[in-house]
Each structure stands twice: as C-alpha cells, then as structure tokens.
PDB file of C-alpha atoms in Angstrom:
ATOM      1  CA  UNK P 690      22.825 -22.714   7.994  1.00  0.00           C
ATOM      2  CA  UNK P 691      23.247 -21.625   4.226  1.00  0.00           C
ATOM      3  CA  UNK P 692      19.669 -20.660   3.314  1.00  0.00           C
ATOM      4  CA  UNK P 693      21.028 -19.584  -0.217  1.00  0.00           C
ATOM      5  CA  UNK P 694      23.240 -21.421  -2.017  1.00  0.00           C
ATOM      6  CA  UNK P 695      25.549 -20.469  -4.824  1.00  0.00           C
ATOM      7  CA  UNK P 696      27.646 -23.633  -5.756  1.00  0.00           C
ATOM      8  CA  UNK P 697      29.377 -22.256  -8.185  1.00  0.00           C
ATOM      9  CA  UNK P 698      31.951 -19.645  -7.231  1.00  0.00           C
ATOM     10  CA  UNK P 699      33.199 -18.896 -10.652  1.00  0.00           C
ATOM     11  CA  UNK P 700      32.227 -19.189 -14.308  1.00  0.00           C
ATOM     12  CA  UNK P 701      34.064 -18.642 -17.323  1.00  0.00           C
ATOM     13  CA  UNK P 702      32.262 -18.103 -20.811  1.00  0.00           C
ATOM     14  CA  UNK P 703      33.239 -16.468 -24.543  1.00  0.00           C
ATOM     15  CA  UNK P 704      32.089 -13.129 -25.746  1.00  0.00           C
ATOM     16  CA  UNK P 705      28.511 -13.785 -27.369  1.00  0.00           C
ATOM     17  CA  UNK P 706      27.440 -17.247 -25.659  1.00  0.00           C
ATOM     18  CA  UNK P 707      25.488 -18.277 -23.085  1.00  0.00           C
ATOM     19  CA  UNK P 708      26.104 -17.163 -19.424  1.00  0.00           C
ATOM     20  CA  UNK P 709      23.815 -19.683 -17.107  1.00  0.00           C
ATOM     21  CA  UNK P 710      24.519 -19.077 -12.882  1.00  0.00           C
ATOM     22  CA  UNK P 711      22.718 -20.780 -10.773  1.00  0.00           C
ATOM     23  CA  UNK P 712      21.461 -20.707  -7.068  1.00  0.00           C
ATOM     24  CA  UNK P 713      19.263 -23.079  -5.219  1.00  0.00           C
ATOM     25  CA  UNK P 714      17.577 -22.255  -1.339  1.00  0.00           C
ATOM     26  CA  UNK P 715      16.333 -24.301   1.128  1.00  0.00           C
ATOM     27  CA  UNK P 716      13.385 -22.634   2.666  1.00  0.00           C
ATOM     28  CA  UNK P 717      10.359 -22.703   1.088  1.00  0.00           C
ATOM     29  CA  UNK P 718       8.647 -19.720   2.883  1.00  0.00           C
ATOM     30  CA  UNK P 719      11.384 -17.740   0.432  1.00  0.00           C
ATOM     31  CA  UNK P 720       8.259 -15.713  -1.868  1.00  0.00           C
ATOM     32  CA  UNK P 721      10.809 -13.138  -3.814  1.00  0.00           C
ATOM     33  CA  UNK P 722      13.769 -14.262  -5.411  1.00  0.00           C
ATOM     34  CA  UNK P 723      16.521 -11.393  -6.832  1.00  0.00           C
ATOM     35  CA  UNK P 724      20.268 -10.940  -8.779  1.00  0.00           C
ATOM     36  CA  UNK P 725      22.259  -8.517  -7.875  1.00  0.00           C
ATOM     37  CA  UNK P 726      25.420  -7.767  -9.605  1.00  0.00           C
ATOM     38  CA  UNK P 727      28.615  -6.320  -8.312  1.00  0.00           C
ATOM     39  CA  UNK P 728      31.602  -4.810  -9.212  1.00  0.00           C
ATOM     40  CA  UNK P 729      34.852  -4.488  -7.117  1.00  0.00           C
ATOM     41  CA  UNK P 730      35.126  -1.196  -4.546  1.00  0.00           C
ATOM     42  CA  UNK P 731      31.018  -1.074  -5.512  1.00  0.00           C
ATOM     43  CA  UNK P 732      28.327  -1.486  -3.671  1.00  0.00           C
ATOM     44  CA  UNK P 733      25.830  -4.443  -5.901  1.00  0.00           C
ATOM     45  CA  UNK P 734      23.264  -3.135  -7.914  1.00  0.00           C
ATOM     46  CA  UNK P 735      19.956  -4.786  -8.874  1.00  0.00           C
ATOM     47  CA  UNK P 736      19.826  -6.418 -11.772  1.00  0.00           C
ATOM     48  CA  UNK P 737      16.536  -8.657 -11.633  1.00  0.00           C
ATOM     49  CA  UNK P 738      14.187 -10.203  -9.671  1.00  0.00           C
ATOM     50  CA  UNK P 739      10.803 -13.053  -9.667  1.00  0.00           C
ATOM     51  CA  UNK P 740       8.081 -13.761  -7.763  1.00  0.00           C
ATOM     52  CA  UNK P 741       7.064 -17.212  -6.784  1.00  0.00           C
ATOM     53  CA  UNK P 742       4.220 -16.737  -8.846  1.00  0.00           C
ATOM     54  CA  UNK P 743       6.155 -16.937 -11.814  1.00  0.00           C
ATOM     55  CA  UNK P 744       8.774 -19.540 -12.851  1.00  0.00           C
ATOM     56  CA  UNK P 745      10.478 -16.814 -15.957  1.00  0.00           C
ATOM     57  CA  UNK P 746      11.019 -13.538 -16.015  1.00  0.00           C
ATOM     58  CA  UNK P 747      12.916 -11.645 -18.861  1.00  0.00           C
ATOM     59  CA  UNK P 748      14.566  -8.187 -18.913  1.00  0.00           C
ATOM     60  CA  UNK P 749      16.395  -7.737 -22.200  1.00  0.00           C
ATOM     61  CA  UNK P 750      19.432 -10.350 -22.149  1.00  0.00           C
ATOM     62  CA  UNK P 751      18.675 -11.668 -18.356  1.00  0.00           C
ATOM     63  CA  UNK P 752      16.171 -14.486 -17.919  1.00  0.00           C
ATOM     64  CA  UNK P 753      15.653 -15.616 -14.319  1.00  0.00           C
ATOM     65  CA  UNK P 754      14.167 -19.351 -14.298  1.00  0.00           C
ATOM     66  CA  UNK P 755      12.383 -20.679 -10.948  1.00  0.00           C
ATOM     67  CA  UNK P 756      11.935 -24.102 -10.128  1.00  0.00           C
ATOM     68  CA  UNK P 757       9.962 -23.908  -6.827  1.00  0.00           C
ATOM     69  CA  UNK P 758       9.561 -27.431  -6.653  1.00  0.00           C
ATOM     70  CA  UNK P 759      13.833 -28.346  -7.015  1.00  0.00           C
ATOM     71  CA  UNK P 760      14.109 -24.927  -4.815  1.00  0.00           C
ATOM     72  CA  UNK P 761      16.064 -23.505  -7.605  1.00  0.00           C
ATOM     73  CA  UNK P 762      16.349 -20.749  -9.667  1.00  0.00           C
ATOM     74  CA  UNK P 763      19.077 -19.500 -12.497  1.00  0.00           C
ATOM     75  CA  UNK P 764      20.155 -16.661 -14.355  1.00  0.00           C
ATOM     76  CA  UNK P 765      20.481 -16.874 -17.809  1.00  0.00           C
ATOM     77  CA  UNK P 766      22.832 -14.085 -19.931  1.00  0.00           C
ATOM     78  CA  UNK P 767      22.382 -14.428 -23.821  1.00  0.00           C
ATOM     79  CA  UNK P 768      24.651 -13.063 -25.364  1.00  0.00           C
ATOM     80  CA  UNK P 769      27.246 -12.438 -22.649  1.00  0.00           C
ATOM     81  CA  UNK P 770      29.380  -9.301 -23.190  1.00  0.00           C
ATOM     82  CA  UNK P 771      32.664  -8.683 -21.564  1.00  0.00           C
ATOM     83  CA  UNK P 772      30.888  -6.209 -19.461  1.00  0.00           C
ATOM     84  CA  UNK P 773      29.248  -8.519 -17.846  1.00  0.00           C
ATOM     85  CA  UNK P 774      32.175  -9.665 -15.880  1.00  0.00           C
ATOM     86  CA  UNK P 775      31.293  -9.324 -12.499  1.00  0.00           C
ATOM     87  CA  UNK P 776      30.195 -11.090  -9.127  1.00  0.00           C
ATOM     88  CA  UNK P 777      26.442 -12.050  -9.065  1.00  0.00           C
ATOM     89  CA  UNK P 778      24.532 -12.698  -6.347  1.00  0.00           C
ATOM     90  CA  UNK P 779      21.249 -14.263  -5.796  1.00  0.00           C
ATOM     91  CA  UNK P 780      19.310 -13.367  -2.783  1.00  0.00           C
ATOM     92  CA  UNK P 781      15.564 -14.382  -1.291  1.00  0.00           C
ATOM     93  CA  UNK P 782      12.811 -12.932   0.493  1.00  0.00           C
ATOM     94  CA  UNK P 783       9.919 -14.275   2.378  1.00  0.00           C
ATOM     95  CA  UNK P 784       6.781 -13.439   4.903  1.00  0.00           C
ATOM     96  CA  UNK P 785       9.654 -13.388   7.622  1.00  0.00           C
ATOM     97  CA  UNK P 786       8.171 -10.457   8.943  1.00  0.00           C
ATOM     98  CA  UNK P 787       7.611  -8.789   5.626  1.00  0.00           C
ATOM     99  CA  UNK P 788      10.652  -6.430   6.567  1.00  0.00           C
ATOM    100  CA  UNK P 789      12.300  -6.706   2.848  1.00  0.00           C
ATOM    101  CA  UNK P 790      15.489  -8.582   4.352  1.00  0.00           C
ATOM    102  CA  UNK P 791      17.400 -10.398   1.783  1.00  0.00           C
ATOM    103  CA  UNK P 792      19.324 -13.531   2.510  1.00  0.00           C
ATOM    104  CA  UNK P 793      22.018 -13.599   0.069  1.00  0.00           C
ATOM    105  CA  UNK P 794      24.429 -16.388  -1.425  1.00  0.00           C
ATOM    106  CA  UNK P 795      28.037 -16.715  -1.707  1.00  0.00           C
ATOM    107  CA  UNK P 796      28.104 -15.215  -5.250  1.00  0.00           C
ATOM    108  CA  UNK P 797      29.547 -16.512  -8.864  1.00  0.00           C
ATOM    109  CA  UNK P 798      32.484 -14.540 -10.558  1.00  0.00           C
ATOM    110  CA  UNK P 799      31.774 -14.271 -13.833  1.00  0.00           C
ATOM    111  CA  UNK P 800      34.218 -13.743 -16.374  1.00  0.00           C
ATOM    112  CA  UNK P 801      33.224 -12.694 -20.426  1.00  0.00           C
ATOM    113  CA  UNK P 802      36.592 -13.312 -22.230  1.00  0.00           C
ATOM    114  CA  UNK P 803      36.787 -11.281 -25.034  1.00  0.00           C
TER     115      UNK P 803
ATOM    116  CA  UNK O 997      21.613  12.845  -1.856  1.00  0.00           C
ATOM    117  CA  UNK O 998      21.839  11.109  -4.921  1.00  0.00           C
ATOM    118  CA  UNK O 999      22.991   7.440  -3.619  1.00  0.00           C
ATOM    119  CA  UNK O1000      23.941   5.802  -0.091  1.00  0.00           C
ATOM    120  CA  UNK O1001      27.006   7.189   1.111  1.00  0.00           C
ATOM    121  CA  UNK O1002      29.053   5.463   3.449  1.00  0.00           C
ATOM    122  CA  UNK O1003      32.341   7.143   5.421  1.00  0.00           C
ATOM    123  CA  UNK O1004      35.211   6.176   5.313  1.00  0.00           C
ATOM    124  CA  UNK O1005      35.257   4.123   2.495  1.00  0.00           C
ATOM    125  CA  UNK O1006      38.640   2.175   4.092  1.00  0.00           C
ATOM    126  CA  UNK O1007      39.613   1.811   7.780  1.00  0.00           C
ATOM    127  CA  UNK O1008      42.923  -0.030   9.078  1.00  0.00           C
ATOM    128  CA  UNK O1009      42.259  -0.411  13.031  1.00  0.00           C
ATOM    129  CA  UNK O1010      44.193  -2.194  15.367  1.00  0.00           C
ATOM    130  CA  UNK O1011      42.951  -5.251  17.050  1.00  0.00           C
ATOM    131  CA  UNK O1012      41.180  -4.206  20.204  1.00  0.00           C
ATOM    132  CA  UNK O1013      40.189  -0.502  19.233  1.00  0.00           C
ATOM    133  CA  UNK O1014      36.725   0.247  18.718  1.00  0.00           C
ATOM    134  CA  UNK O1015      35.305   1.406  15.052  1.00  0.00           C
ATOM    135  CA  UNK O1016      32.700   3.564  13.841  1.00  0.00           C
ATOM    136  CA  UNK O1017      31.045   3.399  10.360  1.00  0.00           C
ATOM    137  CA  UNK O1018      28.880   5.639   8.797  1.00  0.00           C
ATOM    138  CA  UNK O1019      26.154   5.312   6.467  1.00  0.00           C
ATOM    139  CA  UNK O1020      23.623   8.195   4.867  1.00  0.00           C
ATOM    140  CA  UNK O1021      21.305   6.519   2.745  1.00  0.00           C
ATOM    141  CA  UNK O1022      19.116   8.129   0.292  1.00  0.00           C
ATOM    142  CA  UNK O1023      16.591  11.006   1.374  1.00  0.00           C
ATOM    143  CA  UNK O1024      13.419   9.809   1.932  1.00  0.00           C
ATOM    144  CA  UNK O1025      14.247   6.053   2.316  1.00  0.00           C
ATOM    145  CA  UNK O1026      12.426   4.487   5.549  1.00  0.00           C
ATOM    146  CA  UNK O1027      14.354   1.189   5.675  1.00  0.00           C
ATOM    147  CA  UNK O1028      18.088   0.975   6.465  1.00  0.00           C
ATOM    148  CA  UNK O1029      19.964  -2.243   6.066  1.00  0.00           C
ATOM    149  CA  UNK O1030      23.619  -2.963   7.491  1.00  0.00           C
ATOM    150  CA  UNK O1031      25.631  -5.795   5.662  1.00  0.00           C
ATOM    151  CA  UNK O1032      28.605  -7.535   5.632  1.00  0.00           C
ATOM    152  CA  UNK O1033      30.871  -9.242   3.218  1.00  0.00           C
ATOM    153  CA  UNK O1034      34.287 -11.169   4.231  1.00  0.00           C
ATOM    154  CA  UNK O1035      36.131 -12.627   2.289  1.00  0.00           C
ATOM    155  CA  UNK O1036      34.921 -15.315   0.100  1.00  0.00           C
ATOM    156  CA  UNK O1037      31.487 -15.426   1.910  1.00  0.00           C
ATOM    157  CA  UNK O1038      28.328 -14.103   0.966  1.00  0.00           C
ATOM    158  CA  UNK O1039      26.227 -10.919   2.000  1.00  0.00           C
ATOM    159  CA  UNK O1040      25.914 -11.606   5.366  1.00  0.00           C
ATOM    160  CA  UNK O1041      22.873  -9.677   7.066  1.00  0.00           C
ATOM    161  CA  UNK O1042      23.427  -7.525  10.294  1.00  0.00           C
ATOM    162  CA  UNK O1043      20.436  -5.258  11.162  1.00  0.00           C
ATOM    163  CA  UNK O1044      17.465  -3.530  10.035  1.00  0.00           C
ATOM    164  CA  UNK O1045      15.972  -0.250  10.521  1.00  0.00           C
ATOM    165  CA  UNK O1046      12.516   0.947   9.627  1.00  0.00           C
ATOM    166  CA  UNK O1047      11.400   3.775  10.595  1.00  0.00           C
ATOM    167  CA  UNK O1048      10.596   4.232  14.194  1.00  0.00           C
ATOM    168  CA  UNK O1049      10.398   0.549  14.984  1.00  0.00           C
ATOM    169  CA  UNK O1050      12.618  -1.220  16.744  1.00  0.00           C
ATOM    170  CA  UNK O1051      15.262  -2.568  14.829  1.00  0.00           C
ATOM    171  CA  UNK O1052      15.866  -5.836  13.378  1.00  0.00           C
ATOM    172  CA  UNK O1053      18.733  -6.898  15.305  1.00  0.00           C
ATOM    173  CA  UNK O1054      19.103 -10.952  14.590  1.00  0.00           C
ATOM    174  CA  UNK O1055      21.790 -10.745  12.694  1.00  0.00           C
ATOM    175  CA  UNK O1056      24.654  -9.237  14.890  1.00  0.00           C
ATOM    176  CA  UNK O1057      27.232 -11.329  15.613  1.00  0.00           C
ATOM    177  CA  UNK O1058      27.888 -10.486  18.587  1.00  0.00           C
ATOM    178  CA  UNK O1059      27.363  -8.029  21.847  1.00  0.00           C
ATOM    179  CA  UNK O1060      30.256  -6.296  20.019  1.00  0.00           C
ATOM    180  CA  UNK O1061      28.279  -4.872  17.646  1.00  0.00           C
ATOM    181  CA  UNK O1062      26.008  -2.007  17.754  1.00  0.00           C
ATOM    182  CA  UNK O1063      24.199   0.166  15.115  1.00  0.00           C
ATOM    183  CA  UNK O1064      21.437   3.217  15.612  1.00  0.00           C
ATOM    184  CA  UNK O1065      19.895   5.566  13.322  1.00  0.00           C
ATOM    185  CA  UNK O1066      19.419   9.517  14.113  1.00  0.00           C
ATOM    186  CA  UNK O1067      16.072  10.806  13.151  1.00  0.00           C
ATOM    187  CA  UNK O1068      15.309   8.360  10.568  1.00  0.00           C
ATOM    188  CA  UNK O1069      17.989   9.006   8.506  1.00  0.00           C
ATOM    189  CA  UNK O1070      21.948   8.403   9.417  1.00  0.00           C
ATOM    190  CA  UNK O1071      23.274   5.342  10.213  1.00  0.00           C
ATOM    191  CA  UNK O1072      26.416   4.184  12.474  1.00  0.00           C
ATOM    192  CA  UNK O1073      27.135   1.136  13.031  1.00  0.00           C
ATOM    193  CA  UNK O1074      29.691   0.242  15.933  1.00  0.00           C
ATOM    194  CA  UNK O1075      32.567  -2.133  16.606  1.00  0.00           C
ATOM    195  CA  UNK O1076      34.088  -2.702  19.979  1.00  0.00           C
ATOM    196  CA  UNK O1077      37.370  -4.346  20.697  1.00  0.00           C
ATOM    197  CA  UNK O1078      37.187  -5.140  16.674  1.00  0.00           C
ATOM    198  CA  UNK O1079      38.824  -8.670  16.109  1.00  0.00           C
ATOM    199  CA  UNK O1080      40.157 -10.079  13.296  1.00  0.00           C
ATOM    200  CA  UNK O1081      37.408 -11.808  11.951  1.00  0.00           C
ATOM    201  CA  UNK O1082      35.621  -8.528  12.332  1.00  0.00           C
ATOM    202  CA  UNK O1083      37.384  -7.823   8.956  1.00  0.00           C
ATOM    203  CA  UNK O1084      35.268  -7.166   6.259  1.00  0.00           C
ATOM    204  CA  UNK O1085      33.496  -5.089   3.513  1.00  0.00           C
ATOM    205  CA  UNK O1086      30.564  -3.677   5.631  1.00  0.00           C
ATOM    206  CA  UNK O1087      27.499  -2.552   2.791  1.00  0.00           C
ATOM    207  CA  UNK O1088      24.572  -0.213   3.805  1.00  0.00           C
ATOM    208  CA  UNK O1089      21.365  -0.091   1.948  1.00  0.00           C
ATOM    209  CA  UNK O1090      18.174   1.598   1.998  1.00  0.00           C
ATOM    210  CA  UNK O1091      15.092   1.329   0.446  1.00  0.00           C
ATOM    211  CA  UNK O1092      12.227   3.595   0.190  1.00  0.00           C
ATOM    212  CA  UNK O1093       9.598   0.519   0.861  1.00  0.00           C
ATOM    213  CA  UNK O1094      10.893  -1.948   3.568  1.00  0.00           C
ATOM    214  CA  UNK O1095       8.312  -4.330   1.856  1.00  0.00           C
ATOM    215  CA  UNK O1096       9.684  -4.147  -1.704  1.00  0.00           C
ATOM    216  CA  UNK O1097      13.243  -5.657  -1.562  1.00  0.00           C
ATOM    217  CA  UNK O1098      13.756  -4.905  -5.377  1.00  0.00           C
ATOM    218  CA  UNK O1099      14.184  -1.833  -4.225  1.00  0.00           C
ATOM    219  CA  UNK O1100      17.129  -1.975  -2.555  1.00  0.00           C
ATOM    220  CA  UNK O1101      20.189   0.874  -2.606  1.00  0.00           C
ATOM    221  CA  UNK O1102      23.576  -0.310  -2.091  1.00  0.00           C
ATOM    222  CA  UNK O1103      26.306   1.731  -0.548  1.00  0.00           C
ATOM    223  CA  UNK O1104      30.389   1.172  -1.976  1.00  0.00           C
ATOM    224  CA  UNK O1105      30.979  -0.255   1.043  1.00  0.00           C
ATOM    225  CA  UNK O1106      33.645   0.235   3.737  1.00  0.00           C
ATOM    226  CA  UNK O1107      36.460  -1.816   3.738  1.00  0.00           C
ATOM    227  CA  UNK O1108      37.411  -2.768   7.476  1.00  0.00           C
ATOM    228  CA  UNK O1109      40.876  -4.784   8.146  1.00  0.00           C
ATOM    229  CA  UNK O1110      41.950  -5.165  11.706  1.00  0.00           C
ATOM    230  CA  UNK O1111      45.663  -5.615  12.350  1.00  0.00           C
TER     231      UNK O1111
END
C-alpha cells in the first residue's frame, strides 16, 4: 500500500523555466509534508517542508503547494538551474506515534538541460 | 562527527552469507532511522531507534533482518542468509528531535548487491 505517491518518475525542463513535481498521499492523518533532494552515491538532503496548517510555503526558488482536500501537494522550482538536476522525493508525517518517521515516495528525476 | 557515517559504503556478498552494516550518526542525535532504497522504488522504512525505547520495528521485512544500537549512539543493522532482493542502497539517518522530521540527517548510503 503506496501511502505516497510520486507519479511522475522523471521530468525534463530548460535552464530558467519552471520546474513543477508533484506528489499526492492517501492518508489523511499525514500532518507534515517534506522534499528531499538527492544526488547519486549521496545520502538526500532536506530541501523543504509544510505543515498542514499551511497550503504554501516559500524558501527562495522552492514553493511547496498543499491541497489537503485533493491529498496533494507540489514543488515548484522557478527558475530551474542545471544544478538542480537531481532525484526529489516527497515524504509525510503524521500523529503515528509522533516518532518523526517519514513515509517516502518513489521519487522524480529531474533533469535542467542547459 | 560532522555527518552520519555509514561503513562500508559498498558490499558484494554472496547469496546466503550474512551482512553487517554500520551506521554512526551524528553526536548527540537521539533518533536513529534505518532505510532502504532498491532499485526504482522509493525510501522504504525499516526501523527506528529513540533513545532507550524500544525500537520501532514495523518495517522489517522479514525475521532476516535485525538492527540494535550501542549506548545510544552506533547503529548495525543485520542481514542473514541475504537474498537477492535483499539488494539495495540501505540509508541511515538521525535526528536530534525524533518529533521534528525536518530534521532529518542522511547517511551516503551503503550499496548492498547479493550475487
């Protein structure tokens, strides 16, 4: 049973547009939503995260949208740099327990072509 | 240390043999996650440690599978009679709050094939 969903496994955009990466969950006692990004032979690194409180947060070129009523959320990269090529992953949190376990998705490749 | 360390960083084991893998998170960190990637799949979650609690177990595959922690800080997590499907990128994190998942450490990973 997928809990977290990540459709998409890759994405390919141009230097300087719009990255969007999307993720959608199916349990609704998910409270804590995050992105992590990852590069190959490293562990992924956290890149940003909402509460179900919110439905945007923004951190400099990320924006993370939440739809809690379509159990979705996406990540938005404006502009997207080559850099940016990596996989992402979205991952959830809930009051399972409160222990900070993460239930991640499949991840999206994303590759910034030049 | 500075990061999550986790030893070795690549093991080729032969189908049946049993596998240790290491993992030293960052000093001071309470909460110890184990994780595994295979191939094309997702971060799948293994077990938890926090502290002097029992562990979160519920996501070991199977009986096969083992972990502990030694006074609160190193990890191991152990494979017996590893299996194919047993290969996999196996990630350890730790956290200094088990109730803050943002704050999350990620180890590089070790890279487990069985043959």
């Amino acid at each position: 049973d997928q809990q977290v969903k990540q459709n998409s496994p890759s994405l390919s955009v141009q230097e300087g547009r719009i990255s969007i990466l999307n993720c959608d969950y199916t349990n609704s006692m998910f409270d804590y939503f995050l992105w992590y990004k990852k590069y190959p032979a490293e562990g992924p690194t956290f890149l940003i995260s909402i509460s179900s409180i919110k439905d945007k947060n923004e951190d400099g070129r990320f924006t993370v949208f939440l739809n809690k009523s379509a159990k979705h959320l996406s990540l938005h990269i404006v502009p997207s740099q080559p850099g940016d090529s990596a996989v992402y992953f979205c991952a959830a949190s809930g009051k399972m327990g409160n222990t900070g376990k993460l239930i991640f998705g499949q991840g999206t490749t994303l590759q910034v072509k030049p | 240390g500075a990061g999550v360390s986790q030893s070795p960083s690549n093991k080729v084991t032969e189908k049946g043999k049993d596998v240790e893998l290491r993992c030293d998170p960052i000093s001071g960190h309470t909460a110890l996650y184990w994780y595994r990637q295979s191939l094309g799949q997702g971060l799948e979650f293994l077990i938890y440690f926090q502290g002097n609690s029992a562990p979160d177990k519920s996501g070991l595959p199977s009986d096969r599978f083992s972990a502990e922690r030694t006074g609160g800080s190193v990890s191991t997590l152990t494979i017996q009679r590893t299996q194919q499907e047993d290969s996999a990128v196996y990630l350890c994190a730790s956290s200094l709050d088990a109730g803050k998942p943002y704050g999350y450490t990620f180890g590089s990973g070790t890279r487990l094939t069985v043959v």
